[in-house]
Structure formats: C-alpha cells, structure tokens
mmCIF file of C-alpha atoms in Angstrom:
data_model
loop_
_atom_site.group_PDB
_atom_site.id
_atom_site.type_symbol
_atom_site.label_atom_id
_atom_site.label_comp_id
_atom_site.label_asym_id
_atom_site.label_seq_id
_atom_site.Cartn_x
_atom_site.Cartn_y
_atom_site.Cartn_z
ATOM 1 C CA MET A 201 218.017 71.141 158.103
ATOM 2 C CA GLY A 202 218.242 70.872 161.902
ATOM 3 C CA TRP A 203 218.276 67.605 163.847
ATOM 4 C CA ALA A 204 214.629 67.995 164.905
ATOM 5 C CA SER A 205 213.336 68.368 161.338
ATOM 6 C CA ARG A 206 215.049 65.346 159.789
ATOM 7 C CA PRO A 207 212.960 62.260 159.000
ATOM 8 C CA PRO A 208 214.274 59.447 161.224
ATOM 9 C CA ILE A 209 214.462 56.720 158.571
ATOM 10 C CA VAL A 210 213.784 57.429 154.929
ATOM 11 C CA LYS A 211 213.496 55.510 151.684
ATOM 12 C CA GLY A 212 213.154 57.583 148.558
ATOM 13 C CA GLY A 213 212.581 60.662 150.730
ATOM 14 C CA GLN A 214 209.660 59.072 152.593
ATOM 15 C CA VAL A 215 209.374 57.554 156.050
ATOM 16 C CA ALA A 216 210.232 53.886 155.578
ATOM 17 C CA HIS A 217 209.266 52.180 158.819
ATOM 18 C CA PRO A 218 205.775 53.151 159.914
ATOM 19 C CA THR A 219 203.986 50.850 162.312
ATOM 20 C CA ARG A 220 200.216 50.628 161.992
ATOM 21 C CA LEU A 221 198.107 51.699 164.941
ATOM 22 C CA ASP A 222 195.736 48.742 164.458
ATOM 23 C CA ASN A 223 196.266 47.619 168.041
ATOM 24 C CA LEU A 224 195.110 51.030 169.336
ATOM 25 C CA PHE A 225 192.586 51.979 166.658
ATOM 26 C CA PRO A 226 191.415 48.957 164.640
ATOM 27 C CA GLY A 227 191.356 49.718 160.926
ATOM 28 C CA SER A 228 193.212 53.023 161.333
ATOM 29 C CA PRO A 229 195.130 54.177 158.261
ATOM 30 C CA LEU A 230 197.622 55.995 160.489
ATOM 31 C CA GLY A 231 201.205 54.896 160.890
ATOM 32 C CA THR A 232 203.879 55.724 163.439
ATOM 33 C CA VAL A 233 207.642 56.069 163.527
ATOM 34 C CA TYR A 234 209.594 55.935 166.796
ATOM 35 C CA ILE A 235 212.454 58.386 167.109
ATOM 36 C CA GLY A 236 215.035 57.022 169.528
ATOM 37 C CA GLY A 237 217.516 59.680 168.398
ATOM 38 C CA ILE A 238 215.626 62.205 170.496
ATOM 39 C CA ARG A 239 217.905 61.039 173.340
ATOM 40 C CA ASN A 240 220.850 62.526 171.438
ATOM 41 C CA HIS A 241 219.690 66.038 172.386
ATOM 42 C CA PRO A 242 217.932 65.751 175.772
ATOM 43 C CA GLN A 243 218.622 69.317 176.892
ATOM 44 C CA GLU A 244 217.334 70.842 173.649
ATOM 45 C CA VAL A 245 214.264 68.585 173.659
ATOM 46 C CA ALA A 246 213.481 69.519 177.259
ATOM 47 C CA GLU A 247 213.688 73.205 176.340
ATOM 48 C CA ILE A 248 211.565 72.877 173.180
ATOM 49 C CA LEU A 249 208.890 70.879 175.014
ATOM 50 C CA ASN A 250 209.133 73.058 178.123
ATOM 51 C CA LEU A 251 209.543 69.952 180.296
ATOM 52 C CA PRO A 252 209.487 70.415 184.071
ATOM 53 C CA SER A 253 212.381 69.385 186.286
ATOM 54 C CA SER A 254 213.003 65.616 186.506
ATOM 55 C CA VAL A 255 211.226 64.861 183.217
ATOM 56 C CA TYR A 256 213.156 63.328 180.320
ATOM 57 C CA ALA A 257 211.936 62.468 176.798
ATOM 58 C CA VAL A 258 212.829 58.825 176.177
ATOM 59 C CA PHE A 259 211.664 58.707 172.545
ATOM 60 C CA GLY A 260 209.600 60.625 170.032
ATOM 61 C CA LEU A 261 206.624 59.260 168.142
ATOM 62 C CA CYS A 262 205.516 60.610 164.783
ATOM 63 C CA VAL A 263 201.931 59.814 163.799
ATOM 64 C CA GLY A 264 200.679 60.324 160.271
ATOM 65 C CA TYR A 265 199.510 58.843 157.017
ATOM 66 C CA PRO A 266 202.127 56.662 155.322
ATOM 67 C CA ASN A 267 202.802 57.296 151.658
ATOM 68 C CA PRO A 268 200.993 54.425 149.872
ATOM 69 C CA GLU A 269 203.519 54.620 147.016
ATOM 70 C CA VAL A 270 206.401 53.684 149.315
ATOM 71 C CA GLU A 271 206.491 50.045 150.336
ATOM 72 C CA ALA A 272 207.422 50.017 154.001
ATOM 73 C CA ALA A 273 208.139 47.204 156.391
ATOM 74 C CA ILE A 274 208.188 46.924 160.141
ATOM 75 C CA LYS A 275 211.732 46.526 161.429
ATOM 76 C CA PRO A 276 212.252 43.016 162.803
ATOM 77 C CA ARG A 277 212.918 42.870 166.527
ATOM 78 C CA LEU A 278 215.577 40.922 168.358
ATOM 79 C CA PRO A 279 213.977 37.669 169.546
ATOM 80 C CA GLN A 280 213.416 37.091 173.249
ATOM 81 C CA SER A 281 215.769 34.110 173.128
ATOM 82 C CA ALA A 282 218.599 36.602 172.546
ATOM 83 C CA VAL A 283 217.835 38.708 175.599
ATOM 84 C CA LEU A 284 215.713 36.706 178.038
ATOM 85 C CA HIS A 285 217.280 34.055 180.229
ATOM 86 C CA ARG A 286 215.408 32.021 182.826
ATOM 87 C CA GLU A 287 217.177 30.659 185.907
ATOM 88 C CA THR A 288 220.560 30.465 184.131
ATOM 89 C CA TYR A 289 222.380 32.449 181.468
ATOM 90 C CA LYS A 290 222.332 30.492 178.188
ATOM 91 C CA LEU A 291 225.058 31.981 176.010
ATOM 92 C CA ALA A 292 224.745 29.326 173.257
ATOM 93 C CA ASP A 293 221.029 30.056 172.812
ATOM 94 C CA GLN A 294 221.754 33.765 172.757
ATOM 95 C CA GLU A 295 224.537 33.438 170.177
ATOM 96 C CA GLU A 296 222.312 31.304 167.941
ATOM 97 C CA ALA A 297 219.443 33.809 168.170
ATOM 98 C CA ILE A 298 221.757 36.740 167.407
ATOM 99 C CA ALA A 299 223.314 34.940 164.434
ATOM 100 C CA HIS A 300 219.830 34.326 163.052
ATOM 101 C CA TYR A 301 218.824 37.951 163.712
ATOM 102 C CA ASN A 302 221.997 39.193 161.980
ATOM 103 C CA GLN A 303 220.890 37.399 158.810
ATOM 104 C CA ILE A 304 217.319 38.726 159.089
ATOM 105 C CA MET A 305 218.605 42.283 159.528
ATOM 106 C CA LYS A 306 221.048 42.052 156.599
ATOM 107 C CA GLU A 307 218.096 41.101 154.400
ATOM 108 C CA PHE A 308 215.978 43.875 155.915
ATOM 109 C CA TYR A 309 218.693 46.516 155.356
ATOM 110 C CA THR A 310 218.945 45.431 151.707
ATOM 111 C CA GLU A 311 215.178 45.314 151.115
ATOM 112 C CA GLN A 312 214.712 48.779 152.657
ATOM 113 C CA GLU A 313 217.701 50.229 150.763
ATOM 114 C CA MET A 314 219.227 51.360 154.040
ATOM 115 C CA ASN A 315 222.884 51.064 152.945
ATOM 116 C CA ILE A 316 224.106 49.804 156.321
ATOM 117 C CA PRO A 317 227.357 47.842 155.985
ATOM 118 C CA GLY A 318 227.768 44.578 157.853
ATOM 119 C CA ASP A 319 225.184 42.908 160.026
ATOM 120 C CA TRP A 320 223.208 44.060 163.048
ATOM 121 C CA SER A 321 225.938 43.067 165.537
ATOM 122 C CA GLU A 322 228.591 45.045 163.664
ATOM 123 C CA HIS A 323 226.273 48.031 163.239
ATOM 124 C CA SER A 324 225.345 47.980 166.934
ATOM 125 C CA ALA A 325 228.971 47.727 168.038
ATOM 126 C CA GLN A 326 229.896 50.702 165.832
ATOM 127 C CA ARG A 327 227.122 52.794 167.417
ATOM 128 C CA ILE A 328 228.885 52.607 170.824
ATOM 129 C CA ALA A 329 232.517 52.204 169.765
ATOM 130 C CA THR A 330 233.645 55.786 170.349
ATOM 131 C CA VAL A 331 232.466 58.919 172.104
ATOM 132 C CA GLU A 332 231.661 60.430 168.695
ATOM 133 C CA SER A 333 229.535 57.429 167.720
ATOM 134 C CA LEU A 334 227.387 57.950 170.828
ATOM 135 C CA LYS A 335 226.095 61.156 169.177
ATOM 136 C CA GLY A 336 225.771 63.123 172.384
ATOM 137 C CA ARG A 337 224.612 60.299 174.623
ATOM 138 C CA ASP A 338 228.014 60.310 176.324
ATOM 139 C CA ARG A 339 226.826 63.483 178.075
ATOM 140 C CA LEU A 340 223.515 61.940 179.158
ATOM 141 C CA ARG A 341 224.420 61.725 182.846
ATOM 142 C CA GLU A 342 225.514 65.362 182.955
ATOM 143 C CA VAL A 343 222.359 66.517 181.133
ATOM 144 C CA LEU A 344 220.057 64.414 183.332
ATOM 145 C CA ASN A 345 221.661 65.956 186.411
ATOM 146 C CA HIS A 346 221.015 69.395 184.918
ATOM 147 C CA LEU A 347 217.386 68.398 184.214
ATOM 148 C CA GLY A 348 216.862 67.658 187.912
ATOM 149 C CA PHE A 349 217.669 63.958 188.200
ATOM 150 C CA LYS A 350 219.906 62.959 191.064
ATOM 151 C CA LEU A 351 222.135 60.215 189.714
ATOM 152 C CA LEU A 352 223.505 58.189 192.585
ATOM 153 C CA TYR A 353 225.650 55.687 190.738
ATOM 154 C CA CYS A 354 227.028 55.261 187.258
ATOM 155 C CA ALA A 355 228.518 51.831 186.576
ATOM 156 C CA PHE A 356 230.674 52.809 183.603
ATOM 157 C CA ALA A 357 231.619 56.385 184.529
ATOM 158 C CA ASP A 358 235.341 55.676 184.100
ATOM 159 C CA PHE A 359 235.094 54.243 180.583
ATOM 160 C CA GLU A 360 235.246 57.095 178.069
ATOM 161 C CA ALA A 361 233.190 55.431 175.298
ATOM 162 C CA VAL A 362 230.274 54.482 177.553
ATOM 163 C CA LYS A 363 230.417 57.283 180.092
ATOM 164 C CA GLY A 364 227.025 57.806 181.626
ATOM 165 C CA ILE A 365 225.248 55.020 179.783
ATOM 166 C CA ASN A 366 224.351 52.641 182.613
ATOM 167 C CA CYS A 367 223.113 54.836 185.436
ATOM 168 C CA PHE A 368 220.780 54.274 188.343
ATOM 169 C CA ILE A 369 218.528 57.179 189.220
ATOM 170 C CA GLY A 370 217.571 58.049 192.763
ATOM 171 C CA LYS A 371 214.988 60.434 194.125
ATOM 172 C CA GLY A 372 215.868 63.606 195.853
#
C-alpha cells in the first residue's frame, strides 16, 4: 500500500477522527479527516495534482460518510493559553496549559486505541528529534525551491534535524 492510499488515522481499520461539516452544511452526515502528512511528499503530491509552479499542498482533506459502528472523537486541540501571549511572554501559563493538554491527550490516545507512548509533549518532540523522524520534511526547502518558490532565508538551515523547517518565502 503506497503512502497516498493509507488511511491517516485508523481505529479497527476505520477512520477514527472525522470532524462533522455542521459548520459548513448544517445537519450534514459527512465527516472529514485532515491529512497533514501530505507535506511529507510535496514533490509527488504536486505531480499527482498537476500543480502549477509556486503552488504547494499544505494539507489534504478527505470527505466522506463516517462508519456509524466506529465511535470516533474529535482530537482535542492545544489551548490558546499554550500558544498565544499578549504583550509579554508568559512561560508559566504556557507550561500549565501544556501540562493539562498532555493529560488530555494521554486520555485521548488511550480512548482511541492509538498506542502512542508517553504524552503529547514527548510524542511531539520525537516527531522532530532526527532527520528520519521528519519523514521527508527535512527536504522541504529544497522541494519548495524546485516547485518554484524562491526561499530567501531559512533560520535553521545549519541544524541537521530541523533543516528547512522555518523558512520565509519571497516572491520572484
């Protein structure tokens, strides 16, 4: 099974995290699943979708009818207090919010039978710990250049594990 044909998150062989489209189509029975992993293969995605120069797929979105026999939940999101700071940086508030979110996510992983060891912080750190764990995103800058983006500056270009992650894109 190729990367493009794999379900993004499954439970018992079924998509486990659909989000209802009620905000777009009230009463709709359709569900959606975001596929952030599409960024792992930007060149292949651009070719499959026949994207023009300077166009990059940021995420995929599957739309369909959720299996009513599979109990699914919406993945909890990191609270704003963990990422939004006003006027000054409030590390204590952020640490408290992340600690709370870690507990919420441990419960979520267990409920959804996701078999993810540790908490959200540990899982997130492991996803960027090595070049291999970046699953192709370490080549993002190179691929974006090939797709027609002119990258003017890359803040972490010298750090092997995060090469190309924090880039600013210019026109031209």
